[in-house]
CSV table of N, CA and C in Angstrom, one decimal:
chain,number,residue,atom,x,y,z
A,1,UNK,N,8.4,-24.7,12.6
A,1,UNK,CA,8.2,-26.1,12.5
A,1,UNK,C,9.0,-26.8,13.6
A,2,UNK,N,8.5,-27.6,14.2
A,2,UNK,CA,8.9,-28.5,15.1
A,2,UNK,C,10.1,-29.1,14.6
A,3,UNK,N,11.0,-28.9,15.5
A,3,UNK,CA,12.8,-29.7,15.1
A,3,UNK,C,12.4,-31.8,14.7
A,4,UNK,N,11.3,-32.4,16.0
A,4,UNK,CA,11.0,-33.4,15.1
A,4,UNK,C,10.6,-33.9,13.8
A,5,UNK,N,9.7,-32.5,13.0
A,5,UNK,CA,8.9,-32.8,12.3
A,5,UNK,C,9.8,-32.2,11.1
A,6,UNK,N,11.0,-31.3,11.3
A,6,UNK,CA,11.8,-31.0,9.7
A,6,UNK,C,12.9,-32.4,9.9
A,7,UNK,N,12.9,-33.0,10.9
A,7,UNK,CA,14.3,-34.3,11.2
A,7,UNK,C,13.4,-35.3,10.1
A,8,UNK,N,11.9,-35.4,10.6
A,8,UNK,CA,11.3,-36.4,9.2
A,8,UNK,C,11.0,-36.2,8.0
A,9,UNK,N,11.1,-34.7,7.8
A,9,UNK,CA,11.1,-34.0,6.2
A,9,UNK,C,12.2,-34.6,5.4
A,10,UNK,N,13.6,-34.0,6.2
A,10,UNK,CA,14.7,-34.3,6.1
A,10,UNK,C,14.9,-35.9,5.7
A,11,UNK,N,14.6,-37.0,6.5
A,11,UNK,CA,14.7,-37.9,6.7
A,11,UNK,C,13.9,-38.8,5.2
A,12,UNK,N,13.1,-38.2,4.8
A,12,UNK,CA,12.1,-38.3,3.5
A,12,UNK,C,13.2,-38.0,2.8
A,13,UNK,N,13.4,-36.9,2.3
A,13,UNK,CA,14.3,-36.0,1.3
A,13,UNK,C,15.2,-37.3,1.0
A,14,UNK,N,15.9,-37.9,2.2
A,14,UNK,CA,16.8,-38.6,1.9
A,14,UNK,C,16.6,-40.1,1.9
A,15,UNK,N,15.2,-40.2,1.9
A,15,UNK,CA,14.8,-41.8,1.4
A,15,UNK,C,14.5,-41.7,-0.3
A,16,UNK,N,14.3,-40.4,-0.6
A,16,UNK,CA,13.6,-40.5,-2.2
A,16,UNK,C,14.8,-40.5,-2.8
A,17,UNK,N,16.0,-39.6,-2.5
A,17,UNK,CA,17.2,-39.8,-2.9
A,17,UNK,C,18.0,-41.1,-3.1
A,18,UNK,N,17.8,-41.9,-2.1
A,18,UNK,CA,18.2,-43.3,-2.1
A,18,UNK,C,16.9,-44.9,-2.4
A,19,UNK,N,16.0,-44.1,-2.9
A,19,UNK,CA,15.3,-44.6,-3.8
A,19,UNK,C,14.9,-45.9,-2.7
A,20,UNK,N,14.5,-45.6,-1.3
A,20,UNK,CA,14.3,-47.0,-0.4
A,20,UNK,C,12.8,-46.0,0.2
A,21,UNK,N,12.2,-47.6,-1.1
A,21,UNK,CA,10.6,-47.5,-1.0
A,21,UNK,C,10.0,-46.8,0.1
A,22,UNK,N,10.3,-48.2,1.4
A,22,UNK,CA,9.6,-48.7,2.7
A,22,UNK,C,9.7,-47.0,3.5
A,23,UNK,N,11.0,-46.6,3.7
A,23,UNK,CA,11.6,-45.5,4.6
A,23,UNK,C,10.4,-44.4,4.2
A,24,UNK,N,10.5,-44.0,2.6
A,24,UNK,CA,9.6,-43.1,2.1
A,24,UNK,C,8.3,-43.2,2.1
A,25,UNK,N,7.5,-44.3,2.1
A,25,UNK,CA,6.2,-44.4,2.3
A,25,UNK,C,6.2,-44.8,3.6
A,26,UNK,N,6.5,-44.9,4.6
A,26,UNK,CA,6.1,-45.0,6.1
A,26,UNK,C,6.3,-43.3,6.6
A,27,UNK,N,7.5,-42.7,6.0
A,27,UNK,CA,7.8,-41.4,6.4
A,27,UNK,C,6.5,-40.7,6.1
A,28,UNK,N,6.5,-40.8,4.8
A,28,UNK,CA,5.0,-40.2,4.3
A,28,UNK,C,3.3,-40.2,4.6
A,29,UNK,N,3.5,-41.1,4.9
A,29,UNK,CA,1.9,-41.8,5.8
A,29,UNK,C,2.3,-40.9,7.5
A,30,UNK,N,3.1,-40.9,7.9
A,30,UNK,CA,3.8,-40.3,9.2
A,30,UNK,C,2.9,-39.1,9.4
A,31,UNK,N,3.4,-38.2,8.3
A,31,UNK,CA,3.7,-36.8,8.2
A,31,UNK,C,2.6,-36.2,7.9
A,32,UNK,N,1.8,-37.6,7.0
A,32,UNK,CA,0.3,-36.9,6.8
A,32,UNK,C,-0.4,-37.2,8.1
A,33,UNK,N,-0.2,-37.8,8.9
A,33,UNK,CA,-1.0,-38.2,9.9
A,33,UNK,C,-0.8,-36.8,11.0
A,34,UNK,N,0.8,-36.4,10.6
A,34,UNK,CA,1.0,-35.4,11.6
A,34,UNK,C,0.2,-33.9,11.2
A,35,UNK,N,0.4,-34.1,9.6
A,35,UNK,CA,-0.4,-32.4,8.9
A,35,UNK,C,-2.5,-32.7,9.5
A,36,UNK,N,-3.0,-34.0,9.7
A,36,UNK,CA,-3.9,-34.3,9.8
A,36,UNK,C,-4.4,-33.5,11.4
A,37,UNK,N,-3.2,-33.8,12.3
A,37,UNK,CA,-3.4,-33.7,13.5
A,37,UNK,C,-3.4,-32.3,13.4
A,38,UNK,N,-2.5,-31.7,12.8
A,38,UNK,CA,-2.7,-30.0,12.9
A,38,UNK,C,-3.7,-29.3,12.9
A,39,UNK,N,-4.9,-29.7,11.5
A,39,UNK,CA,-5.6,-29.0,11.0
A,39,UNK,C,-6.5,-29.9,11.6
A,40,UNK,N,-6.8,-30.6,12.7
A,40,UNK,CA,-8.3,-31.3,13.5
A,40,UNK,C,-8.4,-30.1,14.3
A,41,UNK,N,-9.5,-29.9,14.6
A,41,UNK,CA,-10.1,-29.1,15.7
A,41,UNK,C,-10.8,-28.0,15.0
A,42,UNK,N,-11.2,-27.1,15.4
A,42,UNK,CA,-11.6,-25.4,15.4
A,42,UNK,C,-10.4,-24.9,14.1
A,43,UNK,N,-9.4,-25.1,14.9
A,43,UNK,CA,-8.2,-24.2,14.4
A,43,UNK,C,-7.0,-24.8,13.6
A,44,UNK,N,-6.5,-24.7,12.7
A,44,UNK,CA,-5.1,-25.0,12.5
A,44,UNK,C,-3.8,-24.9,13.3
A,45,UNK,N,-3.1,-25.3,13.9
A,45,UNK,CA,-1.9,-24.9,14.1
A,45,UNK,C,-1.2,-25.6,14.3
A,46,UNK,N,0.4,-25.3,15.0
A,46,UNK,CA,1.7,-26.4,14.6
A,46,UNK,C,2.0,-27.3,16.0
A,47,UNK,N,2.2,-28.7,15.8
A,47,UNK,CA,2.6,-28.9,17.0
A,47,UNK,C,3.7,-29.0,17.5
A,48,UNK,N,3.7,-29.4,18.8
A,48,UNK,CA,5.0,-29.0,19.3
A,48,UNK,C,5.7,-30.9,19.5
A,49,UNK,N,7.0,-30.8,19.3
A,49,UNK,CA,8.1,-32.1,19.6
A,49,UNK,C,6.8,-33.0,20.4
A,50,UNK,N,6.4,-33.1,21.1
A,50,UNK,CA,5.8,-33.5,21.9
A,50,UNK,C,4.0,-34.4,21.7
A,51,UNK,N,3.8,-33.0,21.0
A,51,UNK,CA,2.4,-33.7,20.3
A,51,UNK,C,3.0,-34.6,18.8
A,52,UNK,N,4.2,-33.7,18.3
A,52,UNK,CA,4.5,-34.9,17.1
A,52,UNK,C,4.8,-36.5,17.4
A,53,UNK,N,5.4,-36.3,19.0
A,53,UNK,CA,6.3,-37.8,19.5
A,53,UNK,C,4.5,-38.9,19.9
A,54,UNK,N,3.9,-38.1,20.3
A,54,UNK,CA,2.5,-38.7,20.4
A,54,UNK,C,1.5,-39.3,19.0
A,55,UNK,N,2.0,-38.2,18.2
A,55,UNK,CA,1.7,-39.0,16.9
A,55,UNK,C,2.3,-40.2,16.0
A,56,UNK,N,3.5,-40.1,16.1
A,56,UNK,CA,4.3,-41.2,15.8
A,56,UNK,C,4.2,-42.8,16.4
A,57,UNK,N,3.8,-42.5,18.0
A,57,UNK,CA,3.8,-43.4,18.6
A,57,UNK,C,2.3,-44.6,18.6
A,58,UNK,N,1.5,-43.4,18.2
A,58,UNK,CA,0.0,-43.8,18.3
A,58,UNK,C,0.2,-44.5,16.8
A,59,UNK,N,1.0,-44.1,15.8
A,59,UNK,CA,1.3,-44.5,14.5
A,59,UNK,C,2.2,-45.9,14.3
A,60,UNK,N,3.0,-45.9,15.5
A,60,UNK,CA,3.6,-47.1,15.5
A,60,UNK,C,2.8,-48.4,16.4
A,61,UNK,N,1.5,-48.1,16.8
A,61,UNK,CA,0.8,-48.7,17.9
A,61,UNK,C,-0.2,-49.6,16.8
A,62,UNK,N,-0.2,-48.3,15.7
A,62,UNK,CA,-0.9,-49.1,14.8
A,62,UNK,C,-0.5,-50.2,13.4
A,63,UNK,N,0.5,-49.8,13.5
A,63,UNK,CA,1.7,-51.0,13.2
A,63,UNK,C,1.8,-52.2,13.6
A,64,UNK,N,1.8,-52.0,15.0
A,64,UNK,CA,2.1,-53.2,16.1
A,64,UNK,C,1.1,-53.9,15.9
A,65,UNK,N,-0.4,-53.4,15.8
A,65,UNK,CA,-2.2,-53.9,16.2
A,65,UNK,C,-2.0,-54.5,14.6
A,66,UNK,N,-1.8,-53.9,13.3
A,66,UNK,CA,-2.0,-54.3,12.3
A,66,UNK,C,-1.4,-55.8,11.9
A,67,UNK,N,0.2,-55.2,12.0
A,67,UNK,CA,1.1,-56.9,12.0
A,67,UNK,C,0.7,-58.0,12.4
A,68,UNK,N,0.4,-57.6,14.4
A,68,UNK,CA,-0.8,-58.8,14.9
A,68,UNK,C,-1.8,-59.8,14.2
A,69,UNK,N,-2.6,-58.6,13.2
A,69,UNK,CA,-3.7,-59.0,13.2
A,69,UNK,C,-3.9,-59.6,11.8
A,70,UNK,N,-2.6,-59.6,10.8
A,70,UNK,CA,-2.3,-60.1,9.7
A,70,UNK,C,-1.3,-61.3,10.3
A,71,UNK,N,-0.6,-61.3,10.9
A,71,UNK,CA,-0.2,-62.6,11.5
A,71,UNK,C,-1.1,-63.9,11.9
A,72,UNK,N,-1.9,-63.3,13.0
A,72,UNK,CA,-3.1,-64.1,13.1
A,72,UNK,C,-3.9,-64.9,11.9
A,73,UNK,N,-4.4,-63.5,10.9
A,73,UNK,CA,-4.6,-64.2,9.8
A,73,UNK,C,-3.8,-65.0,8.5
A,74,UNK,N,-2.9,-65.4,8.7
A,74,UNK,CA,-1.9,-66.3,8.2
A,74,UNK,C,-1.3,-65.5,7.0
A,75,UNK,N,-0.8,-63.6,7.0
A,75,UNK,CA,-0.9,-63.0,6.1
A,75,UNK,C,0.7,-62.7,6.5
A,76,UNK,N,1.4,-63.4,6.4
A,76,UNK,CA,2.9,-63.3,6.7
A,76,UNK,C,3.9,-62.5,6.3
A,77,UNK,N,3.5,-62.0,4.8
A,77,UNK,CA,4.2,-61.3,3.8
A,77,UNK,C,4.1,-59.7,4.8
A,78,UNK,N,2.2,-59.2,4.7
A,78,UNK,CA,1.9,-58.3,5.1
A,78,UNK,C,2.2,-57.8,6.2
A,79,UNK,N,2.3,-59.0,7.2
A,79,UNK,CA,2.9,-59.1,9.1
A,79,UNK,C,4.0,-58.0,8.8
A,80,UNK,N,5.2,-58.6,8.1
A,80,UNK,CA,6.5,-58.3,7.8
A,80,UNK,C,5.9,-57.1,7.5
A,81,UNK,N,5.7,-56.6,6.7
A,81,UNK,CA,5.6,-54.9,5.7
A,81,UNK,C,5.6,-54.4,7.0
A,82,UNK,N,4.3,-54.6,7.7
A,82,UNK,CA,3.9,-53.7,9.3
A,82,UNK,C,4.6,-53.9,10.3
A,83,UNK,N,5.2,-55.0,10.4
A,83,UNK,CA,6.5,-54.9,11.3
A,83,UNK,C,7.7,-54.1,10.7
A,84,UNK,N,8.3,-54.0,9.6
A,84,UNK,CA,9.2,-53.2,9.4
A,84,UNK,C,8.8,-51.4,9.3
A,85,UNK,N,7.5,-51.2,9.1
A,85,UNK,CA,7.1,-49.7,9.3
A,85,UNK,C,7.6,-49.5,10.6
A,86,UNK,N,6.7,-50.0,11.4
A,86,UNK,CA,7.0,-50.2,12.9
A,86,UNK,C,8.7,-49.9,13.3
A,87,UNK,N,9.3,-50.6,12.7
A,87,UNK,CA,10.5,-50.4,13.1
A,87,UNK,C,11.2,-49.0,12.7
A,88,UNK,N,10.6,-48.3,11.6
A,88,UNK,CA,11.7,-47.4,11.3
A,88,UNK,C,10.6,-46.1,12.0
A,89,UNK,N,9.5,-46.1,12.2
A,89,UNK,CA,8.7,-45.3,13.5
A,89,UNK,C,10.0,-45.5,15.0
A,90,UNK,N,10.0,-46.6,15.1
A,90,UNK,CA,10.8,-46.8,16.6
A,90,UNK,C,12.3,-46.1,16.2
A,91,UNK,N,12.7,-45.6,15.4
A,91,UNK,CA,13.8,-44.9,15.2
A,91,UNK,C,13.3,-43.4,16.0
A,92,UNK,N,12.5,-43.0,16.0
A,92,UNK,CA,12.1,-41.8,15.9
A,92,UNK,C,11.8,-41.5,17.7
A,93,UNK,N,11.2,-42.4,18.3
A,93,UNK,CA,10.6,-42.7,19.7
A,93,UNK,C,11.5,-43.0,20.9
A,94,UNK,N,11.0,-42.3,21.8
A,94,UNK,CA,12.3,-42.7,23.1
A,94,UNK,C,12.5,-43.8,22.9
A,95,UNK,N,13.6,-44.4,23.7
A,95,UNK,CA,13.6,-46.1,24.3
A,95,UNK,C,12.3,-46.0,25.5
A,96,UNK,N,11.9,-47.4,25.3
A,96,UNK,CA,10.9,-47.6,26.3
A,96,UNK,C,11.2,-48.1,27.4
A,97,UNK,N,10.6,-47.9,28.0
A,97,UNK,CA,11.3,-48.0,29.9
A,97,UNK,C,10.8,-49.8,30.0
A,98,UNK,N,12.0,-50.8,30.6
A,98,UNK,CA,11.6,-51.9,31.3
A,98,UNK,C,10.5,-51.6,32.3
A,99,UNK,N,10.6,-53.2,32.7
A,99,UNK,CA,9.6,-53.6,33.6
A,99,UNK,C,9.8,-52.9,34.9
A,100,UNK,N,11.7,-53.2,35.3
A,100,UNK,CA,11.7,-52.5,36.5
A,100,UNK,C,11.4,-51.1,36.5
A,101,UNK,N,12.1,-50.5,35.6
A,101,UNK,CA,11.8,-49.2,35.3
A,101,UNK,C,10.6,-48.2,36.2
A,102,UNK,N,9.4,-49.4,35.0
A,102,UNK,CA,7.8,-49.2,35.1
A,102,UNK,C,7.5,-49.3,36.6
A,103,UNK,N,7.9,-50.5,37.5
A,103,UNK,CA,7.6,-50.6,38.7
A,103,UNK,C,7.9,-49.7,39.4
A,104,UNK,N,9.2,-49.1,38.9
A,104,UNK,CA,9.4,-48.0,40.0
A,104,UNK,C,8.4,-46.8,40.0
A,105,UNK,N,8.2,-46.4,38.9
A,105,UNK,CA,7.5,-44.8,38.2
A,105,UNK,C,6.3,-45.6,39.2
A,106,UNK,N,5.3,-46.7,39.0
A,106,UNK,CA,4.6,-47.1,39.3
A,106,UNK,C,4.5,-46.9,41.3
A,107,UNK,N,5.3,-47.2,41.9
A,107,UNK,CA,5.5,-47.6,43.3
A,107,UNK,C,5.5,-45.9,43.7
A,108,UNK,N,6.4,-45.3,43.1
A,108,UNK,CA,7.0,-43.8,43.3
A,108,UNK,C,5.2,-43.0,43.5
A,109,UNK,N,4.6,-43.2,42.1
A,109,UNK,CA,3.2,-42.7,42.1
A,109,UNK,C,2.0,-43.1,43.4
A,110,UNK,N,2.4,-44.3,43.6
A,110,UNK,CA,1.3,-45.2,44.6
A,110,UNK,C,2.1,-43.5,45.7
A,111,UNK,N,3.1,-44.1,46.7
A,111,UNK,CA,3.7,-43.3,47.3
A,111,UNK,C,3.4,-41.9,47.3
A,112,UNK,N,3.3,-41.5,46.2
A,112,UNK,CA,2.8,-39.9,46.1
A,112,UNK,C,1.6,-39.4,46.5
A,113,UNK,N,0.8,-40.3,45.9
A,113,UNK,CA,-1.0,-39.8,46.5
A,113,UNK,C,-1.2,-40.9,47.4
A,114,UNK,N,-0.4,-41.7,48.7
A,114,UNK,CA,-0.6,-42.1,49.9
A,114,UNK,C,-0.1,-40.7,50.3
A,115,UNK,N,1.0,-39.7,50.1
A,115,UNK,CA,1.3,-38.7,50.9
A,115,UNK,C,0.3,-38.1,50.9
A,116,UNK,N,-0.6,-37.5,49.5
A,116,UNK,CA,-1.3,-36.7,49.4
A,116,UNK,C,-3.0,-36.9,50.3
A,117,UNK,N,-3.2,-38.6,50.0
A,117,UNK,CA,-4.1,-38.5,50.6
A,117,UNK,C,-4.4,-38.9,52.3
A,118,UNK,N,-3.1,-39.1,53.0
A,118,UNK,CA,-3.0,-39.3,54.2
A,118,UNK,C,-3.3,-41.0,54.2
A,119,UNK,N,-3.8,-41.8,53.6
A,119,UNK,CA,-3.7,-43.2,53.6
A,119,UNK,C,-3.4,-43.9,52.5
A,120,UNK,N,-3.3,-44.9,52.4
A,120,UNK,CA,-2.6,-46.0,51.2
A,120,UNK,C,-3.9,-45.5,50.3
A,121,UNK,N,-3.3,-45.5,48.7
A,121,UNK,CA,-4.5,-45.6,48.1
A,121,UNK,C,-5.2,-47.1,47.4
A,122,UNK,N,-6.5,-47.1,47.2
A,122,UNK,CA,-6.8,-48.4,46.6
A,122,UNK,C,-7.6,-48.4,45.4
A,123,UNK,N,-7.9,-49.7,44.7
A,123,UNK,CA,-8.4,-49.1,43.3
A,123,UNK,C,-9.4,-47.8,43.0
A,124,UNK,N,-10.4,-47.5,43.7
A,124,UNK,CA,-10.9,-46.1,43.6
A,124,UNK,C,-10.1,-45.4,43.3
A,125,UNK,N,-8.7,-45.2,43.6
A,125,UNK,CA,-8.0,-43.9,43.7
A,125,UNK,C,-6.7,-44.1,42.6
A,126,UNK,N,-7.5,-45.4,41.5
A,126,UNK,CA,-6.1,-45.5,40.3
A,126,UNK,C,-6.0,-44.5,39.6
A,127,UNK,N,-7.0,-43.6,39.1
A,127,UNK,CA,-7.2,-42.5,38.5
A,127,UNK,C,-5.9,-41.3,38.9
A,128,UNK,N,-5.8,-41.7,39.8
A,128,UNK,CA,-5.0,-40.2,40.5
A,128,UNK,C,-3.8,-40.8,40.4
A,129,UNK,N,-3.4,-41.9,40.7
A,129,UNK,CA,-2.3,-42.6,40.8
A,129,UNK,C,-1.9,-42.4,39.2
A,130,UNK,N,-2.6,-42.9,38.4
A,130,UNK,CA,-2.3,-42.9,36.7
A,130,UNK,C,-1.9,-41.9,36.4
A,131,UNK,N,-2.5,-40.9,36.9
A,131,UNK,CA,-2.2,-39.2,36.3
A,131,UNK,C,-0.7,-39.0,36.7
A,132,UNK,N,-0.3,-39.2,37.8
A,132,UNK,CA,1.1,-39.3,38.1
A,132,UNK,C,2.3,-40.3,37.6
A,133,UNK,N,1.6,-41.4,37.3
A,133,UNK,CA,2.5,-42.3,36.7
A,133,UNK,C,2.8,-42.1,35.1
A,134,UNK,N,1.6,-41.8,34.3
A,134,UNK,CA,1.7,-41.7,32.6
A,134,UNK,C,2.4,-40.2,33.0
A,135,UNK,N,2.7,-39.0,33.6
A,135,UNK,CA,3.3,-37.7,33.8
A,135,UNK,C,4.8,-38.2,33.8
A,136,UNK,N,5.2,-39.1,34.8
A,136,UNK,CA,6.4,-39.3,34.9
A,136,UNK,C,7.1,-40.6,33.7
A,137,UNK,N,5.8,-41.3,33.0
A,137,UNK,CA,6.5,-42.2,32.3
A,137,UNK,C,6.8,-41.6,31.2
A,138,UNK,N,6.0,-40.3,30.7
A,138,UNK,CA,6.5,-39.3,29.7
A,138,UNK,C,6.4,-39.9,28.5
A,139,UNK,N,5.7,-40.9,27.7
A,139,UNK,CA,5.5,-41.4,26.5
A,139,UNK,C,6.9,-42.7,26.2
A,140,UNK,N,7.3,-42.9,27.4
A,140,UNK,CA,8.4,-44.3,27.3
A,140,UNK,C,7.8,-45.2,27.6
A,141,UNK,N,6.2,-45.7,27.6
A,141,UNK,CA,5.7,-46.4,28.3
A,141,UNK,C,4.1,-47.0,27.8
A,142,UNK,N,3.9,-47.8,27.0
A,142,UNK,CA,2.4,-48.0,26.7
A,142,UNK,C,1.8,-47.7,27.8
A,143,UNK,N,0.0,-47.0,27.5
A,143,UNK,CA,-0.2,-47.1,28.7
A,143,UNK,C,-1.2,-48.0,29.5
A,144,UNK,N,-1.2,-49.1,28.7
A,144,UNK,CA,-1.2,-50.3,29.3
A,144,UNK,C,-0.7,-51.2,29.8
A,145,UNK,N,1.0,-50.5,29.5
A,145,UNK,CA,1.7,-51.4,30.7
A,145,UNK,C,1.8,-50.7,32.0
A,146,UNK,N,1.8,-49.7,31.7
A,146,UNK,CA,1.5,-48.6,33.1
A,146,UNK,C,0.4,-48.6,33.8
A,147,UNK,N,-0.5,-48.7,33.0
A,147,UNK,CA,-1.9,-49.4,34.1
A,147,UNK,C,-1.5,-50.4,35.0
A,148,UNK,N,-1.1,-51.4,34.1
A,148,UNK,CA,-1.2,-53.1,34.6
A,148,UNK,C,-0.2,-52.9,35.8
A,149,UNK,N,0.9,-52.1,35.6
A,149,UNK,CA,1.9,-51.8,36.7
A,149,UNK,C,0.9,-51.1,38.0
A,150,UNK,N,0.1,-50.2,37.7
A,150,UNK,CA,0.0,-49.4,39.0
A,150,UNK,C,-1.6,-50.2,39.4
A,151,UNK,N,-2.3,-51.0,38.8
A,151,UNK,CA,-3.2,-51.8,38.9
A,151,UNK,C,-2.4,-53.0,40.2
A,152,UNK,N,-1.6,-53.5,39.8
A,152,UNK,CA,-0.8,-54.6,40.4
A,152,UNK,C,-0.6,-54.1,41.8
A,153,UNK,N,0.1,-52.7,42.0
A,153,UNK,CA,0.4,-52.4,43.1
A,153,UNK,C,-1.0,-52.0,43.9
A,154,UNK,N,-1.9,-51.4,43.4
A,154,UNK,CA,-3.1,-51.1,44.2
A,154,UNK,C,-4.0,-52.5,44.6
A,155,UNK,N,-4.3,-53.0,43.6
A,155,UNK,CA,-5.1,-54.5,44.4
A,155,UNK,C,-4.6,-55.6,44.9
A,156,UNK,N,-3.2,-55.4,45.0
A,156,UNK,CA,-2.2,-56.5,45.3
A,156,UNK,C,-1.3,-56.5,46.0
């Protein structure tokens, strides 16, 4: 078992003991999403820190889209519930890289496939640029802000 995935067992264990609802049913919706991810495909098997931090994240994305979309609809109570899941997901998740941060991983990548390709690259060539930038941003980074970052540098 993945060291992330007994830290949220663990982390369960110790929400049912302290009888806090929210912690235990966000842990729990978590964990099934993570047993869900195991047994998709052909095969069963376990994942690793890495595919778990991807599931959490994609979990807390849906948090973020949800709250939104109950805010919008004047559903204030529910906002809150999905915002607070959200929050105790972001326990679990790297810190996310600022803007400068992003610019740089962004600039660094442009840089890399101008070396590779012997000239500056331009939007045609975001694809290649992206593969290097989401590599280096390592899951600290929506990858929409990472686009918008290496978009910015290529047409602009």
């Amino acid at each position: 078992m993945s060291t992330l995935k007994a830290q949220l067992r663990a982390d369960l264990t110790a929400a049912m003991k302290a009888r806090d609802e929210l912690v235990k049913s966000t842990l729990r919706m978590t964990l099934t999403a993570i047993g869900n991810a195991e047994v998709a495909g052909t095969e069963a098997r376990e994942l690793s820190d890495d595919e778990v931090l991807k599931v959490i994240a994609k979990e807390a994305k849906k948090r973020a889209e949800s709250a939104e979309a109950f805010a919008g609809a004047g559903r204030d109570e529910l906002a809150a519930q999905e915002r607070a899941e959200g929050e105790i997901l972001d326990r679990y998740l790297p810190t996310q890289l600022s803007d400068d941060e992003l610019a740089a991983i962004a600039r660094t990548a442009v840089d890399e496939t101008a070396a590779e390709l012997g000239e500056q690259p331009g939007p045609r060539q975001m694809g290649q640029v992206m593969k290097k930038a989401n590599a280096a941003a390592a899951g600290r980074a929506d990858g929409g802000r990472v686009a918008a970052a290496v978009k910015a540098l290529l047409v602009g």
